[in-house]
PDB file of C-alpha atoms and ligand atoms in Angstrom:
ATOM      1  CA  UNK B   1       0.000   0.000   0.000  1.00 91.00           C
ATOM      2  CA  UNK B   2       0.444   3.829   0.182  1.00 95.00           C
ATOM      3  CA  UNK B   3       3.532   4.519   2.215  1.00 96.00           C
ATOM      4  CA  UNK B   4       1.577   7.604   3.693  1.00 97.00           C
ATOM      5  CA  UNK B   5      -2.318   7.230   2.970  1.00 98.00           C
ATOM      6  CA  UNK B   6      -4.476  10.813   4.604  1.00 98.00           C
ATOM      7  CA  UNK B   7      -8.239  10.494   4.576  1.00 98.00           C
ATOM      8  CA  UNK B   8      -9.858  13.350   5.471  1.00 98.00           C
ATOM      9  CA  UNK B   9      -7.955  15.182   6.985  1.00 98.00           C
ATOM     10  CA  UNK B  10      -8.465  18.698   8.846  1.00 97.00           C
ATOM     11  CA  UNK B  11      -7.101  20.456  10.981  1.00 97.00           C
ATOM     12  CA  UNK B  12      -7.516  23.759  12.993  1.00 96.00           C
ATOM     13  CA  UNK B  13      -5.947  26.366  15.236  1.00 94.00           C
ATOM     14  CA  UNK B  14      -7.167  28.292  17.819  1.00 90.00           C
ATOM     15  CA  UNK B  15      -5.980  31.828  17.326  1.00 84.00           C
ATOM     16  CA  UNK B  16      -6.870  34.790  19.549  1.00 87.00           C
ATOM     17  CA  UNK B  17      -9.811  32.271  20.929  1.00 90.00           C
ATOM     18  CA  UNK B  18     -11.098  31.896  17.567  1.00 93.00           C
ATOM     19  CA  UNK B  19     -10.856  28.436  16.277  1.00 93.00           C
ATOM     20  CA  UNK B  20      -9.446  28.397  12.537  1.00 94.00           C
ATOM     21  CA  UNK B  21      -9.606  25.966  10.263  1.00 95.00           C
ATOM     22  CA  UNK B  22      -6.268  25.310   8.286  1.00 96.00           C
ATOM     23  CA  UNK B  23      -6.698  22.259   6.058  1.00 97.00           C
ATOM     24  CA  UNK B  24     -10.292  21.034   5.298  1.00 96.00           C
ATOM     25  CA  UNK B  25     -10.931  17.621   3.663  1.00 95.00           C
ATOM     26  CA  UNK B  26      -7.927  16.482   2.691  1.00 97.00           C
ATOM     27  CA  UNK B  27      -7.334  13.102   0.920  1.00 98.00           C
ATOM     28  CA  UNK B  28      -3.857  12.283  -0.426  1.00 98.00           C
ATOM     29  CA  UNK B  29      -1.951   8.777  -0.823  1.00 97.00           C
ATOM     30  CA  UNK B  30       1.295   8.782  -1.741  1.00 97.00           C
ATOM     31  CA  UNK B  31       3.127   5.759  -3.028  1.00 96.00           C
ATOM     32  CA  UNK B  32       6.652   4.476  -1.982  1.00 95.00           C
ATOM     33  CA  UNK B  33       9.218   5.975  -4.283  1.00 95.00           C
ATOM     34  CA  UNK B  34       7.056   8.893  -5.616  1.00 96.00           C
ATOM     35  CA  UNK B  35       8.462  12.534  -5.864  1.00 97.00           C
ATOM     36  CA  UNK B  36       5.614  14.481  -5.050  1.00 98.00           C
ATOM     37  CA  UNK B  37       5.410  18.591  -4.916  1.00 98.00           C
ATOM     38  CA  UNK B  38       3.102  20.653  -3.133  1.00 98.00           C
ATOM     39  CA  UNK B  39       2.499  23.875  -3.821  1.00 98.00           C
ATOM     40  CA  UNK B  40      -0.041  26.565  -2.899  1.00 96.00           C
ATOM     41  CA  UNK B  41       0.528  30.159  -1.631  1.00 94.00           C
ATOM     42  CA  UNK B  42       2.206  31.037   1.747  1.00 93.00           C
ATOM     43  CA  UNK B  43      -0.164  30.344   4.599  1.00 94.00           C
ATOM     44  CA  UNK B  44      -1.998  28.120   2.926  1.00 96.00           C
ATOM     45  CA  UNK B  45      -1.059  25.177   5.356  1.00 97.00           C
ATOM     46  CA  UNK B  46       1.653  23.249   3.338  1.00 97.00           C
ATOM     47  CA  UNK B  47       4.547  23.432   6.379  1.00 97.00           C
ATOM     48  CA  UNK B  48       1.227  22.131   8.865  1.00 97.00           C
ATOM     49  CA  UNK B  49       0.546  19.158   6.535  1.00 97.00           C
ATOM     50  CA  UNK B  50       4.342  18.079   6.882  1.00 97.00           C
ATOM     51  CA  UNK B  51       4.067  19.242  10.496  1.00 96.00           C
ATOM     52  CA  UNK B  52       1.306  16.562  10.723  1.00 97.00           C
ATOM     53  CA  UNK B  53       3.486  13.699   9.111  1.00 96.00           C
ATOM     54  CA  UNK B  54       5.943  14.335  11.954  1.00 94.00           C
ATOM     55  CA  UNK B  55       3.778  14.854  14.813  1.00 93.00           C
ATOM     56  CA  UNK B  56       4.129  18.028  15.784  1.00 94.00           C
ATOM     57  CA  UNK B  57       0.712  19.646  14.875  1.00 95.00           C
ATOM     58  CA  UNK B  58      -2.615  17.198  15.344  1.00 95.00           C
ATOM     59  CA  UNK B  59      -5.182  17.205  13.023  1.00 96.00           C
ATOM     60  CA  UNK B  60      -8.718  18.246  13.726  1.00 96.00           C
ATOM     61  CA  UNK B  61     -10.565  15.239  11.994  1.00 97.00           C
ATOM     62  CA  UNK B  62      -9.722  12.368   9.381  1.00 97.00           C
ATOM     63  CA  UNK B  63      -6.894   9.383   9.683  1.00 97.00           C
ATOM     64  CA  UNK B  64      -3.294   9.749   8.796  1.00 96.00           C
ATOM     65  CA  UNK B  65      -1.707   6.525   7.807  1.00 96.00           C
ATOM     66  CA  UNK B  66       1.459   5.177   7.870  1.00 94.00           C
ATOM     67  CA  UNK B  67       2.935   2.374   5.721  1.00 92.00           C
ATOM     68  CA  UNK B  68       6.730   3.242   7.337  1.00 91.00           C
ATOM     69  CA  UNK B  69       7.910   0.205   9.115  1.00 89.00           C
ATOM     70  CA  UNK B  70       5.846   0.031  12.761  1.00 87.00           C
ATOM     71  CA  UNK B  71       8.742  -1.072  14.145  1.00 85.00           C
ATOM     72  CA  UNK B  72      11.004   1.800  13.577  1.00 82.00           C
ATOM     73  CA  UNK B  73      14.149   0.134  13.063  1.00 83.00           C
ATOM     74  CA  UNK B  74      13.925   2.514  10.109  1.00 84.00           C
ATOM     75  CA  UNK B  75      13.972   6.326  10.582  1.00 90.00           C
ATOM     76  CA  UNK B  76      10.604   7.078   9.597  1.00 93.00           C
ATOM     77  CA  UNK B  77      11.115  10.662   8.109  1.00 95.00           C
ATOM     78  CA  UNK B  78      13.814  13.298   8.038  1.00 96.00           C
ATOM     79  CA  UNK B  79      12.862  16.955   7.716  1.00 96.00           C
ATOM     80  CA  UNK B  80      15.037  19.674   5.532  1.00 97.00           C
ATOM     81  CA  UNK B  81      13.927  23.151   6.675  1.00 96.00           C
ATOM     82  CA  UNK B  82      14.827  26.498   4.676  1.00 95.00           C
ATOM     83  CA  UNK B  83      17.561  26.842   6.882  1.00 95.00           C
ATOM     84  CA  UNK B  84      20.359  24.840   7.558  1.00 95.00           C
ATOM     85  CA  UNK B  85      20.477  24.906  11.321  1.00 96.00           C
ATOM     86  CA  UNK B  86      23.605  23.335  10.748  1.00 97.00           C
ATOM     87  CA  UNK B  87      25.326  23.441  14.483  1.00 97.00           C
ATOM     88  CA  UNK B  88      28.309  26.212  14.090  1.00 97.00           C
ATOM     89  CA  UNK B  89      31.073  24.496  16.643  1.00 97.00           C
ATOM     90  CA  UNK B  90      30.601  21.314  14.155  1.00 97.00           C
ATOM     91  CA  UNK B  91      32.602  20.667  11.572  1.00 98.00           C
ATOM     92  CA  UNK B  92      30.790  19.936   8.227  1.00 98.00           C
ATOM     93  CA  UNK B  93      31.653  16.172   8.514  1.00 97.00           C
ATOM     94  CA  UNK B  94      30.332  15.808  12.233  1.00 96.00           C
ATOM     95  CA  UNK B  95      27.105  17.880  11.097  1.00 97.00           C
ATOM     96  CA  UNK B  96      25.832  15.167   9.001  1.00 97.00           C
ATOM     97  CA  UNK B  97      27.223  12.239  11.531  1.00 96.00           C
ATOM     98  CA  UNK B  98      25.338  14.246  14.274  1.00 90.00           C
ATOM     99  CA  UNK B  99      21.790  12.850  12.880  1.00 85.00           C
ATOM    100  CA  UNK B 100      23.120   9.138  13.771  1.00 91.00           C
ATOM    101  CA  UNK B 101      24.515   9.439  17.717  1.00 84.00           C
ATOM    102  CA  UNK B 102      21.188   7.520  18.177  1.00 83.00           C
ATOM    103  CA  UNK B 103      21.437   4.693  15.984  1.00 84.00           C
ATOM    104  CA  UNK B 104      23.948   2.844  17.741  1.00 84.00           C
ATOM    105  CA  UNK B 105      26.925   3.001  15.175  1.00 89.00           C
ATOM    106  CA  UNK B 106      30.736   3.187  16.603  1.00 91.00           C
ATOM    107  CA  UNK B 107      31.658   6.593  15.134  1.00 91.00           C
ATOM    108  CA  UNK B 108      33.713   5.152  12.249  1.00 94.00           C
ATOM    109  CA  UNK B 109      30.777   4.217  10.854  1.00 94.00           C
ATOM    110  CA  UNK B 110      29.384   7.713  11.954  1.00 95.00           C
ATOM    111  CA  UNK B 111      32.185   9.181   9.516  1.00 95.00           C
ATOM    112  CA  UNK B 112      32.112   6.681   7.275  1.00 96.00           C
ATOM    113  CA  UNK B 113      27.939   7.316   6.659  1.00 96.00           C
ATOM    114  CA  UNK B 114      28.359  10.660   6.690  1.00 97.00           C
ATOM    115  CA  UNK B 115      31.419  11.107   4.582  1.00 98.00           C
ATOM    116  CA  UNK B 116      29.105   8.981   2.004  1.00 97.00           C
ATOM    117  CA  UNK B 117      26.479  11.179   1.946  1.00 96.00           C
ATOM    118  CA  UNK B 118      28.611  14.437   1.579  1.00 97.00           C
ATOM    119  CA  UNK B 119      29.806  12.266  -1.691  1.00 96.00           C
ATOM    120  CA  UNK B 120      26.067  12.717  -2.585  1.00 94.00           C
ATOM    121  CA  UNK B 121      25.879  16.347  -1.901  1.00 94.00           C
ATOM    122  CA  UNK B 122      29.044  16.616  -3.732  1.00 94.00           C
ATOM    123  CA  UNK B 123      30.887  18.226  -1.035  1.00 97.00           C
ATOM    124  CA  UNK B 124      33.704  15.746  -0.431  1.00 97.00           C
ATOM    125  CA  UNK B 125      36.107  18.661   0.006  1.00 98.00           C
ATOM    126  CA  UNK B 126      33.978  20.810   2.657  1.00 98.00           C
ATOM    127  CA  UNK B 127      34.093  17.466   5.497  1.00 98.00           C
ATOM    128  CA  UNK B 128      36.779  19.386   7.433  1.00 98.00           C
ATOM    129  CA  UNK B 129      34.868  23.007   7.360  1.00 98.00           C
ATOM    130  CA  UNK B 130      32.637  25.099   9.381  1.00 98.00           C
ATOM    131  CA  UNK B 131      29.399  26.056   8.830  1.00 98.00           C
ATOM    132  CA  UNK B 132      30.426  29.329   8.374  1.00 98.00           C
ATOM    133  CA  UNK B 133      32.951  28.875   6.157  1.00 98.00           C
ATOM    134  CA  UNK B 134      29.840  27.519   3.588  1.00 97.00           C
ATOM    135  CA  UNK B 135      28.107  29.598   1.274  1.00 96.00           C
ATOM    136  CA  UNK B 136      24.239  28.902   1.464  1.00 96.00           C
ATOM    137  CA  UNK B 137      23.659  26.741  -1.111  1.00 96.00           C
ATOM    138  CA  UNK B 138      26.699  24.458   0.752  1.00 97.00           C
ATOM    139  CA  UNK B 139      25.331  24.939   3.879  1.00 97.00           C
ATOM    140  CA  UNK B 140      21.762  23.754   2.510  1.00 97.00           C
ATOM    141  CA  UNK B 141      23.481  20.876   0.835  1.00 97.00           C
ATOM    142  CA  UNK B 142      25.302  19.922   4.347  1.00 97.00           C
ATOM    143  CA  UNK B 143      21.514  19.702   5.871  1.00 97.00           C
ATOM    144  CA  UNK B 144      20.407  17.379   2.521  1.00 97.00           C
ATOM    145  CA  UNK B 145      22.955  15.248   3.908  1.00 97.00           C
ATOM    146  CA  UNK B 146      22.869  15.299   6.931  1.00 96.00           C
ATOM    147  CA  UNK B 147      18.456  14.419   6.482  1.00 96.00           C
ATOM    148  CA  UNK B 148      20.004  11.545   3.879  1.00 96.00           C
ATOM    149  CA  UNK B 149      22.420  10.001   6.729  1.00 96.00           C
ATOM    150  CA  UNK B 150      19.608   8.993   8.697  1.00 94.00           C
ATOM    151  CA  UNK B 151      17.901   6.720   5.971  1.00 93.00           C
ATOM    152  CA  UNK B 152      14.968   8.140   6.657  1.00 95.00           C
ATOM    153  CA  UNK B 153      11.479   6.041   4.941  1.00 95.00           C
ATOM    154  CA  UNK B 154      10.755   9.542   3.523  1.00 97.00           C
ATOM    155  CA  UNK B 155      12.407  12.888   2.810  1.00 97.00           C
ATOM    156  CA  UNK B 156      10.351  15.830   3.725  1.00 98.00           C
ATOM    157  CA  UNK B 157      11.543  19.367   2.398  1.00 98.00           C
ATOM    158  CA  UNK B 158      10.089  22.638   3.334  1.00 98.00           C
ATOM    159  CA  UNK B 159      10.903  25.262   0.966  1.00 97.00           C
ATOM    160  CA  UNK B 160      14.621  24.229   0.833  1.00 97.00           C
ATOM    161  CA  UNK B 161      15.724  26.542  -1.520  1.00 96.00           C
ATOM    162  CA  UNK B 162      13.465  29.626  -1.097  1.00 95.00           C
ATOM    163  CA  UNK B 163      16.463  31.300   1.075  1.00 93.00           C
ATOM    164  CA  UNK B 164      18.705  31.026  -2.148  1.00 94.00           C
ATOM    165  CA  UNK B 165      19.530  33.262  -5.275  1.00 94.00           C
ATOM    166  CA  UNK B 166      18.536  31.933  -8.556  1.00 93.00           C
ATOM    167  CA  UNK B 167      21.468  30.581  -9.671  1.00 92.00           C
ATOM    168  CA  UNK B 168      22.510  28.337  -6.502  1.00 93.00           C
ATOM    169  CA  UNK B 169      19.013  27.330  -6.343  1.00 95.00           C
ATOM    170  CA  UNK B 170      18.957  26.132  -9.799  1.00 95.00           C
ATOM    171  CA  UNK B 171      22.180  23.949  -8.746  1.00 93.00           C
ATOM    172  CA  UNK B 172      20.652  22.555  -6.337  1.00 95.00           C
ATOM    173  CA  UNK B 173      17.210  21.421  -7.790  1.00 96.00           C
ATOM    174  CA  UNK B 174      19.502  19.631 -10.228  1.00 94.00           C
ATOM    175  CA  UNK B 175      21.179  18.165  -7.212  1.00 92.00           C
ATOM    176  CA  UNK B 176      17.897  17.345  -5.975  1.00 94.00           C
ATOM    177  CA  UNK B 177      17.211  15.371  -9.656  1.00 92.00           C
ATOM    178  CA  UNK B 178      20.270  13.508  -9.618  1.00 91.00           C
ATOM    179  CA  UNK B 179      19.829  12.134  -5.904  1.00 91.00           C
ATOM    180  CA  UNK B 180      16.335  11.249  -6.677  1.00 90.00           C
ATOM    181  CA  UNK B 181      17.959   9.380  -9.903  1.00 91.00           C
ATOM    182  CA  UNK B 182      20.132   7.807  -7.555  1.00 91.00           C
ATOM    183  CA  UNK B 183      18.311   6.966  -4.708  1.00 91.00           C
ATOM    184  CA  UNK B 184      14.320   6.558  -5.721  1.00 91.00           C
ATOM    185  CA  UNK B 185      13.441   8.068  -1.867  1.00 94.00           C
ATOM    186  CA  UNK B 186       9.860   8.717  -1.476  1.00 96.00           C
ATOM    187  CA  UNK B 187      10.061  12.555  -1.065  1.00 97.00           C
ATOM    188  CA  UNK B 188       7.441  14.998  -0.244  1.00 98.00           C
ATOM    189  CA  UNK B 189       8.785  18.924  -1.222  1.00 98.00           C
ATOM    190  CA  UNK B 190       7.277  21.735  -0.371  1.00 98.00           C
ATOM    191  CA  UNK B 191       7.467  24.788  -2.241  1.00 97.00           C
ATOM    192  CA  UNK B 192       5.564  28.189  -3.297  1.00 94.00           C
ATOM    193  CA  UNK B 193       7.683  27.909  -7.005  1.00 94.00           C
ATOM    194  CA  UNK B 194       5.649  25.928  -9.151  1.00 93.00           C
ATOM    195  CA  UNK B 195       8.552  25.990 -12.086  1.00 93.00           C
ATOM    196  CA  UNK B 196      10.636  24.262  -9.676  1.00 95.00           C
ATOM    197  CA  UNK B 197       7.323  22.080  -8.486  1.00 96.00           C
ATOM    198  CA  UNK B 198       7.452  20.852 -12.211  1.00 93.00           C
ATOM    199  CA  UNK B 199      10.588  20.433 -12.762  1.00 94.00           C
ATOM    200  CA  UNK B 200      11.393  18.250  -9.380  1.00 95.00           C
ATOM    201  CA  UNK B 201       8.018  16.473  -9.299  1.00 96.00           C
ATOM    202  CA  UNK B 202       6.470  13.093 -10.538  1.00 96.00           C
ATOM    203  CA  UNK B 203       3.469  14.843  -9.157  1.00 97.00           C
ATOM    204  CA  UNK B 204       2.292  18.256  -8.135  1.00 97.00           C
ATOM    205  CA  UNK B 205      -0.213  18.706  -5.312  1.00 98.00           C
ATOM    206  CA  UNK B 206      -2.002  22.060  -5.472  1.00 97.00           C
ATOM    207  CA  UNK B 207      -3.183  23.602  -2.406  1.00 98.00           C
ATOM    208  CA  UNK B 208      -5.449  26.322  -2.363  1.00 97.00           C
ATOM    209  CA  UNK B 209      -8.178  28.407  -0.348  1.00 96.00           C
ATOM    210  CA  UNK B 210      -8.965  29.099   3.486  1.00 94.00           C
ATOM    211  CA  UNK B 211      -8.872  26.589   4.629  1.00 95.00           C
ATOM    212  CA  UNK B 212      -6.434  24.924   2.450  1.00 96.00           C
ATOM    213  CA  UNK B 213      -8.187  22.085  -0.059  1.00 97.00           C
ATOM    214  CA  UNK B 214      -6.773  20.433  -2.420  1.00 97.00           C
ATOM    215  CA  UNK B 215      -7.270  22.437  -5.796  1.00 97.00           C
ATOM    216  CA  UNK B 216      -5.082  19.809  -8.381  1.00 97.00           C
ATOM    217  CA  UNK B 217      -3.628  16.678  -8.177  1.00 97.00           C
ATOM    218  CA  UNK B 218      -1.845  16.003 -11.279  1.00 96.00           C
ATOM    219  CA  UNK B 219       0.785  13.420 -12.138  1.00 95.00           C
ATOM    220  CA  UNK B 220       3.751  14.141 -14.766  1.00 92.00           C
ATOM    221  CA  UNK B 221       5.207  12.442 -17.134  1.00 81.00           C
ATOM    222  CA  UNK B 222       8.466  12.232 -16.923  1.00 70.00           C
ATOM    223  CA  UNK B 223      11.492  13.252 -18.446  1.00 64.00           C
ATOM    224  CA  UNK B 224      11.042  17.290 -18.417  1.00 65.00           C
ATOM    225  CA  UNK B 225      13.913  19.910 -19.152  1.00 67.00           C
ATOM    226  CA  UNK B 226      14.575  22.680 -17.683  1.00 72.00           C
ATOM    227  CA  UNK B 227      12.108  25.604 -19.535  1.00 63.00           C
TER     228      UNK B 227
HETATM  229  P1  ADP D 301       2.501  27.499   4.487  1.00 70.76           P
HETATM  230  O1  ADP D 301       3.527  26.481   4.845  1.00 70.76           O
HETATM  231  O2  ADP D 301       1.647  27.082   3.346  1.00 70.76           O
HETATM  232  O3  ADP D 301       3.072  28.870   4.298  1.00 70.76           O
HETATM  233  P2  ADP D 301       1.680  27.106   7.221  1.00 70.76           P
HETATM  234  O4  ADP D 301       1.326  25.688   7.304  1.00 70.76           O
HETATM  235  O5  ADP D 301       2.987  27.549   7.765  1.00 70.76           O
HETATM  236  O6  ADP D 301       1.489  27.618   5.723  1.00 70.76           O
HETATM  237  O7  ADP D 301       0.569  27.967   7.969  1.00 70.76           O
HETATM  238  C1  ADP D 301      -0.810  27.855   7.630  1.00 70.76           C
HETATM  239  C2  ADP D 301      -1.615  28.775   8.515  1.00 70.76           C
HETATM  240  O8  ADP D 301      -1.618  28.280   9.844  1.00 70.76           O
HETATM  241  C3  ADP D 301      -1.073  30.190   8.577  1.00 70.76           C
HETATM  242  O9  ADP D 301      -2.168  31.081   8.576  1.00 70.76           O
HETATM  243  C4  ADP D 301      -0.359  30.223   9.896  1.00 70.76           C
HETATM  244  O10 ADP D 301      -0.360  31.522  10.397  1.00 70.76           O
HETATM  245  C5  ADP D 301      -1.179  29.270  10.740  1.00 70.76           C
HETATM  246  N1  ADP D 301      -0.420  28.590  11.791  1.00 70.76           N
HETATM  247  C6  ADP D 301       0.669  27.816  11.597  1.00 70.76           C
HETATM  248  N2  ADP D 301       1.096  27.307  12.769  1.00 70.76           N
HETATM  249  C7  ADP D 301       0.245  27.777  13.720  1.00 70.76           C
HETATM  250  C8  ADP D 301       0.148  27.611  15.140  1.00 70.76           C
HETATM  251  N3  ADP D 301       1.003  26.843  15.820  1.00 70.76           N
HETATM  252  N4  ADP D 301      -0.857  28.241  15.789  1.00 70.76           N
HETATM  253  C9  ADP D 301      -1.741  29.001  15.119  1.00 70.76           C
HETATM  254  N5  ADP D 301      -1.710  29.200  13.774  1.00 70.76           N
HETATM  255  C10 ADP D 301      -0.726  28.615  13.088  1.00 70.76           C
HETATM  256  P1  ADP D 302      27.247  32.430  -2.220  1.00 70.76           P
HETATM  257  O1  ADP D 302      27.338  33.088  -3.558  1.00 70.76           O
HETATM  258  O2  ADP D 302      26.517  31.117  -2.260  1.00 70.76           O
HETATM  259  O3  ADP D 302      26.783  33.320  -1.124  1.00 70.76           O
HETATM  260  P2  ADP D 302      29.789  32.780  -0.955  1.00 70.76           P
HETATM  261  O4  ADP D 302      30.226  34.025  -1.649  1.00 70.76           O
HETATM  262  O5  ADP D 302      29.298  32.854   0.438  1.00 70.76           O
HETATM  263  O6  ADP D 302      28.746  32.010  -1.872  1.00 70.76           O
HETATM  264  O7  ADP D 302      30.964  31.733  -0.994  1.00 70.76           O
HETATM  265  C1  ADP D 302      31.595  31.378  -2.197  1.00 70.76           C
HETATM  266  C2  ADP D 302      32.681  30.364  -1.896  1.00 70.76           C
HETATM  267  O8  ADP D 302      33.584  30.884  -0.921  1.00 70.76           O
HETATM  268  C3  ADP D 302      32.141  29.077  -1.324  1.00 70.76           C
HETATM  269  O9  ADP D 302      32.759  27.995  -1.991  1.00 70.76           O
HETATM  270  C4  ADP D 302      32.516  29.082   0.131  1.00 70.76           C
HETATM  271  O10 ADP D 302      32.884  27.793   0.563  1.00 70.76           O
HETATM  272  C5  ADP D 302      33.712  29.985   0.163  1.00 70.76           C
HETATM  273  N1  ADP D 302      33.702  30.763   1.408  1.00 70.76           N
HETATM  274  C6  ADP D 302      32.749  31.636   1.799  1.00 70.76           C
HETATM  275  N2  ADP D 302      33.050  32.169   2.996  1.00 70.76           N
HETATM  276  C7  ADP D 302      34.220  31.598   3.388  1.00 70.76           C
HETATM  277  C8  ADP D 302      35.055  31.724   4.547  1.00 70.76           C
HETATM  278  N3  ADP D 302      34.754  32.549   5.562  1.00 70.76           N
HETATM  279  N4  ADP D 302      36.161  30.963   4.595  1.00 70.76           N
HETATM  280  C9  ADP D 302      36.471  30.133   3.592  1.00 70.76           C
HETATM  281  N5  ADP D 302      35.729  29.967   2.484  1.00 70.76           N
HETATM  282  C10 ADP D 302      34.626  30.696   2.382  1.00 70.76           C
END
């Protein structure tokens, strides 16, 4: 089945005592392996449906399934915000190991993971940097990997690239195509672009209206170049 399945879903916040609704009706399955894009304007709820996928905000009504593994020997999902929130007193290398102090690997294999994934990223040469030694397209690369390291079921990304200038952005969504080439990671990505929505996406999700419905559900055929 669906390796995330949402019936019905609302959800609502209470704001100055007034009880607003958010997301109305939602229905959305989402198969393993499946790029899929979500767009709709800011505010429209797109960071509170990811928020819901990762328990930190509680829907209001409908089910929100699951298909990760129960047991959680797997990371369920890893979250890339707009930020790096890379931590500054760690080096680039020990940034993306930092992800794995809980899944009981010596740290050799700590280094060894994360010096993989900064392969990935392409940023072989940076494992020995700081944070601040990165531009921002780096820096949001270093947080790719360090979300990759984890093995997470799922990659979530929330507006990863709205903090950059065109042309690093434009890198990096064609980072973003060859890691999905290379790894076939379910990925939900969130963004208010919709060029970049159809060039990432196998499908695009449109979110629209108070509260935030779905408007379009359409899936692509791929390959598409760069317009
Ligand atoms: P988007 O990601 O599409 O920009 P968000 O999901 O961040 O939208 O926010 C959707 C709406 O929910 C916005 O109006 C926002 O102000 C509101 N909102 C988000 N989080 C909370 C919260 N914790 N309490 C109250 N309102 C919130
Ligand atoms: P951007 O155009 O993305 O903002 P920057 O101008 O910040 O890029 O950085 C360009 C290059 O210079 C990057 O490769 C980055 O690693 C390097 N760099 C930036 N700041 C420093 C620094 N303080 N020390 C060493 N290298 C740096």
């Amino acid at each position: 089945g669906p390796i995330i399945d949402i019936r019905g879903l609302s959800l609502a916040y209470e704001r100055n005592g007034r009880r607003t609704e958010i997301l109305s009706a939602l229905d959305l399955a989402v198969p393993r392996g499946q790029f899929l894009v979500i767009v709709g304007e800011s505010g429209v709820g797109k960071s509170t449906l990811l928020r819901v996928l990762i328990d930190l905000a509680k829907p209001s009504g409908g089910t929100v399934h699951l298909g990760t593994d129960p047991q959680k020997t797997r990371t369920p999902m890893a979250l890339v915000f707009q930020d790096a929130r890379l931590l500054p007193w760690r080096r680039v290398i020990d940034n993306v190991a930092f992800g794995l102090e809980r899944h009981g690997l010596s740290k050799p294999e700590r280094r060894e993971r994360a010096a993989a994934m900064l392969k990935l990223v392409g940023l072989s040469d940076f494992a020995g940097r700081w944070p601040h030694q990165l531009s921002g397209g780096q820096r949001q690369r270093v947080a790719i990997a360090r979300a990759l390291a984890v093995e997470p079921e799922v990659l979530l990304m929330d507006e990863p690239f709205s903090a950059l200038d065109s042309f690093t952005r434009e890198g990096l969504q064609d980072e973003i195509q060859r890691i999905k080439a290379q790894t076939g990671k379910t990925v939900l990505f969130v963004t208010h672009d919709i060029d970049e929505a159809v060039y990432l996406a196998d499908r695009v999700v449109v979110l629209a209206g108070s509260p935030g419905r779905i408007a379009a559900d359409v899936t692509l055929a791929p390959p598409r170049p760069r317009q």
